[in-house]
Coordinates of C-alpha atoms in Angstrom, one line a residue:
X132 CA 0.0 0.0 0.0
X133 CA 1.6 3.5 -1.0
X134 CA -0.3 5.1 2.1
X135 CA 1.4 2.2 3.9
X136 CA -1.6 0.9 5.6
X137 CA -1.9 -2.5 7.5
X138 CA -4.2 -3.6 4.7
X139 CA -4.3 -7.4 6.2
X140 CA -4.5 -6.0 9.6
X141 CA -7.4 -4.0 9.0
X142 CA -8.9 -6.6 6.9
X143 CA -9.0 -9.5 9.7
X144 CA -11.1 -6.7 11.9
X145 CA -13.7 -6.0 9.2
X146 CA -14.0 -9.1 8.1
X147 CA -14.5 -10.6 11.9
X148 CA -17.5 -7.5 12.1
X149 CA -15.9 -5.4 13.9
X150 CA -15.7 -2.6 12.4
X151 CA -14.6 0.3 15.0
X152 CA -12.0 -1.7 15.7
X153 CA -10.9 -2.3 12.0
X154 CA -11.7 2.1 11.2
X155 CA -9.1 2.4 14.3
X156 CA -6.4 -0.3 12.6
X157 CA -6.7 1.4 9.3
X158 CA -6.5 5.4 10.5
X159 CA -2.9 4.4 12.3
X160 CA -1.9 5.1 9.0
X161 CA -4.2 7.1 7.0
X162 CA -6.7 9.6 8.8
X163 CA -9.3 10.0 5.9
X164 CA -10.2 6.4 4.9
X165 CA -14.0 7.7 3.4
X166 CA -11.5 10.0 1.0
X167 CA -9.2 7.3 0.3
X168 CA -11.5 4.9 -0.6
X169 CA -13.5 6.5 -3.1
X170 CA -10.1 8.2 -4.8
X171 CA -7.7 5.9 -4.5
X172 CA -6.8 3.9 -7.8
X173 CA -6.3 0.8 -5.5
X174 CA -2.9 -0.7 -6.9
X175 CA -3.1 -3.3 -3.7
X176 CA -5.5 -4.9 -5.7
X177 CA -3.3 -5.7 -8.4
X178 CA -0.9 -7.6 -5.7
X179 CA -3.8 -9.4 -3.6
X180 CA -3.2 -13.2 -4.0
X181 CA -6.8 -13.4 -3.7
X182 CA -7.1 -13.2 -7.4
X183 CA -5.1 -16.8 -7.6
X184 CA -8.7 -18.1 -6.8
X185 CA -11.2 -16.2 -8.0
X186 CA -10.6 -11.8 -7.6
X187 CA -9.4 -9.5 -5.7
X188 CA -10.5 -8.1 -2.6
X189 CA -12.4 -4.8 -3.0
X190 CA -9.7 -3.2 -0.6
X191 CA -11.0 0.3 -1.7
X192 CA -14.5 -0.4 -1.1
X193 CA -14.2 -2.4 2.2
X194 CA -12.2 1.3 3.4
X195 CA -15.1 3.4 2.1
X196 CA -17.2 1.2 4.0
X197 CA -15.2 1.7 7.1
X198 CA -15.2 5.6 6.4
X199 CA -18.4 6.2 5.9
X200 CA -19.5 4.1 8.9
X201 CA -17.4 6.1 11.3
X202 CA -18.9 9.5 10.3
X203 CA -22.0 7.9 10.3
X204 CA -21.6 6.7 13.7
X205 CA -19.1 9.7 15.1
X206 CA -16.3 7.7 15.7
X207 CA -13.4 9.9 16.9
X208 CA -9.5 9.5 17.1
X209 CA -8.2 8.4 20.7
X210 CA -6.4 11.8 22.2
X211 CA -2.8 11.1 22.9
X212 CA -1.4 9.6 25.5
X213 CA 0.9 13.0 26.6
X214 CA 1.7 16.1 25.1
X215 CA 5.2 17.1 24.2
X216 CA 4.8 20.4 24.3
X217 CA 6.2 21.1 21.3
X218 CA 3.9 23.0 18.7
X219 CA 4.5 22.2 14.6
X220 CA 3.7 24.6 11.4
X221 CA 2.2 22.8 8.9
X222 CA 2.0 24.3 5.7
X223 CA -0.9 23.6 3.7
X224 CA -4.1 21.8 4.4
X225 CA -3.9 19.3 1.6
X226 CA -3.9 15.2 1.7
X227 CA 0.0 15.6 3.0
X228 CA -0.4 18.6 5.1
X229 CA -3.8 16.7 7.0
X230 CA -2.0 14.1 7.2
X231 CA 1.0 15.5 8.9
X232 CA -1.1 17.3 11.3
X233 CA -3.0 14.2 12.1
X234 CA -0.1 12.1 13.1
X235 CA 2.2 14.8 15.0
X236 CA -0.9 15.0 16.8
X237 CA -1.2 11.4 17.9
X238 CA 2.5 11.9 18.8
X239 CA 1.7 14.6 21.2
X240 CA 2.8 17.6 19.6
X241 CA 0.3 20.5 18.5
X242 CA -0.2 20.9 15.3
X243 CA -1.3 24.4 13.6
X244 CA -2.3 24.2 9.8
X245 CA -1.7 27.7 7.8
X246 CA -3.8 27.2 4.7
X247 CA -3.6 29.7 2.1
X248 CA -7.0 29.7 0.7
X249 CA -10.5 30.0 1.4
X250 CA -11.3 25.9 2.3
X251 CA -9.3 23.5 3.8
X252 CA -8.7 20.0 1.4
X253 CA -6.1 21.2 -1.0
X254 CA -6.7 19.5 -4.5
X255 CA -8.9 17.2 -2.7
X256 CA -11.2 19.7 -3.2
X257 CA -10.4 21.6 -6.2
X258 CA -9.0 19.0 -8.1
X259 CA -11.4 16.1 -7.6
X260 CA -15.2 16.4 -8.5
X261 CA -17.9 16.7 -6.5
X262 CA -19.6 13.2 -7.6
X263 CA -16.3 11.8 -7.1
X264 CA -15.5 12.9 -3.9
X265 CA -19.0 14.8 -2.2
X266 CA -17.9 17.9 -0.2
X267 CA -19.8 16.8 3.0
X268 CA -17.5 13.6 3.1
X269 CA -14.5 15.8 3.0
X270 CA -15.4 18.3 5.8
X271 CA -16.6 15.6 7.8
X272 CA -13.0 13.7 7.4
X273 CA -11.4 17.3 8.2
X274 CA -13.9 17.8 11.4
X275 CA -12.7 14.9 12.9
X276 CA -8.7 15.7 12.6
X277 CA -10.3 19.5 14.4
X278 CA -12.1 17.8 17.0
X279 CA -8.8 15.5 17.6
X280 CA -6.9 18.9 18.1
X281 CA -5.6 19.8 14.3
X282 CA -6.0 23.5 14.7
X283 CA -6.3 25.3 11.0
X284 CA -6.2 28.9 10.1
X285 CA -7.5 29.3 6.8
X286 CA -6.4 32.5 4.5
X287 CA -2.8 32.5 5.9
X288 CA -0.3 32.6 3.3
X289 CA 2.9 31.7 4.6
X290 CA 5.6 33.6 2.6
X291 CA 8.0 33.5 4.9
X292 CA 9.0 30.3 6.6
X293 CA 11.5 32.0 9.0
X294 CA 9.2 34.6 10.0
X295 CA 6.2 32.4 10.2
X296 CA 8.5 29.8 12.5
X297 CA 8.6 33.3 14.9
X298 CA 5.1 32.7 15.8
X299 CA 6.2 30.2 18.7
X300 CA 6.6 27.1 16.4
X301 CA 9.5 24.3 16.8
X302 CA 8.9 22.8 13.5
X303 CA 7.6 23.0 10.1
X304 CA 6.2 20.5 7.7
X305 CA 5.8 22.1 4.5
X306 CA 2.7 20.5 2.2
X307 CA 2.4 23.2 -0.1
X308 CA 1.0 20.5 -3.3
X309 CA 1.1 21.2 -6.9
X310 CA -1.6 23.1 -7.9
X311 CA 0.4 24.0 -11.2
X312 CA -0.1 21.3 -13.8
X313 CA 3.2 20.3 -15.6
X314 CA 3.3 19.6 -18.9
X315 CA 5.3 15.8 -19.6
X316 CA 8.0 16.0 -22.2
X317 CA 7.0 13.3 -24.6
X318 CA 9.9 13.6 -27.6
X319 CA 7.8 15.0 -31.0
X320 CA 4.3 14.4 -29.0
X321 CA 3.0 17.5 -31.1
X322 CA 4.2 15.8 -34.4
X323 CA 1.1 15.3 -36.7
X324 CA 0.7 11.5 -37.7

C-alpha cells in the first residue's frame, strides 16, 4: 500500500465485524479512509493473491465502507497519550499537510495548519469532483482531525517560513502540493501523424 496501511490488519477486523475496531487499525496510517476509498486507484489490488482463486478483494471499497461508517456513527480518534509540548507549522491543508497534522498529533505535539485559501482539502477539493468525492464527506473527514486537536487557520499565506517559525513554532512541515499542472516532455508528442 503506498499510504502504507496494515491492509491485512485492518482486513482481519472487518472481516470478523468489527468494524470500530478495523476504522481504528486502518486510521494508524491514514486519517481520511472515506477519502481514500472512493479516490484511490487501489494498486493493492493488483498484488492481492486473492485473485489466484477467483478476484481481488475490494480493498477500496471495504475502506469506504469503514469511512463512511465512522462519520456515520461519530467515531473519533483516541487523544494522545501525553503532550510534548512542542507545537508544529504545517504548511498547507492538503492530503500531505492533513496528514501531517493528524499524526504529530497522535505523537503529542500541537499541530497548527496555515492554509492559504479559502477551504481547507487542497486538491482534494479543487482537483477532484464533487460526484467523485462529495464535499460533506471531505469536511466531515477534516472535522474529525479539528475535533482530535488539528487546529487550522485558513487565508494564511505563509511567505516566509522564518518569519512564520517566529510565531512560537519548533517545526515546520511544508505540504504546499502542486496546484500547477506540468506539462510531460513526450519527444515529437505534437508531431502530426
Amino acid at each position: 500500500c503506498p499510504a502504507g496501511e496494515n491492509i491485512q490488519g485492518w482486513l482481519f477486523h472487518a472481516e470478523s465485524g468489527d468494524y470500530e475496531k478495523a476504522w481504528l487499525s486502518l486510521t494508524e496510517n491514514n486519517p481520511l479512509p472515506a477519502i481514500m476509498g472512493r479516490v484511490c486507484y487501489h494498486p493493492c489490488e493488483g498484488g492481492c493473491n486473492r485473485q489466484q482463486v477467483d478476484s481481488a478483494v475490494g480493498i477500496n471499497s471495504v475502506e469506504r465502507f469503514l469511512g463512511d461508517e465512522a462519520i456515520k456513527r461519530g467515531w473519533q480518534f483516541d487523544a494522545p497519550a501525553a503532550t510534548t509540548g512542542k507545537r508544529v507549522l504545517v504548511v498547507g491543508s492538503g492530503p500531505a499537510g492533513l496528514s501531517a497534522a493528524y499524526q504529530l498529533t497522535r505523537m503529542g505535539h500541537k499541530a497548527v495548519i496555515y492554509e492559504a485559501g479559502p477551504l481547507a482539502g487542497g486538491m482534494m477539493r479543487f482537483g477532484i469532483p464533487k460526484y467523485r468525492l462529495p464535499r460533506e464527506v471531505l469536511d466531515a473527514e477534516i472535522k474529525r482531525l479539528l475535533d482530535f486537536g488539528v487546529e487550522i487557520h485558513l487565508q494564511t499565506k505563509v511567505s516566509n517560513v522564518l518569519e512564520a517559525m517566529q510565531d512560537g513554532f519548533d517545526a515546520v512541515f511544508l505540504g504546499v502540493g502542486a496546484h500547477i499542472a506540468k506539462r510531460a516532455y513526450i519527444p515529437a508528442g505534437d508531431a502530426n501523424k
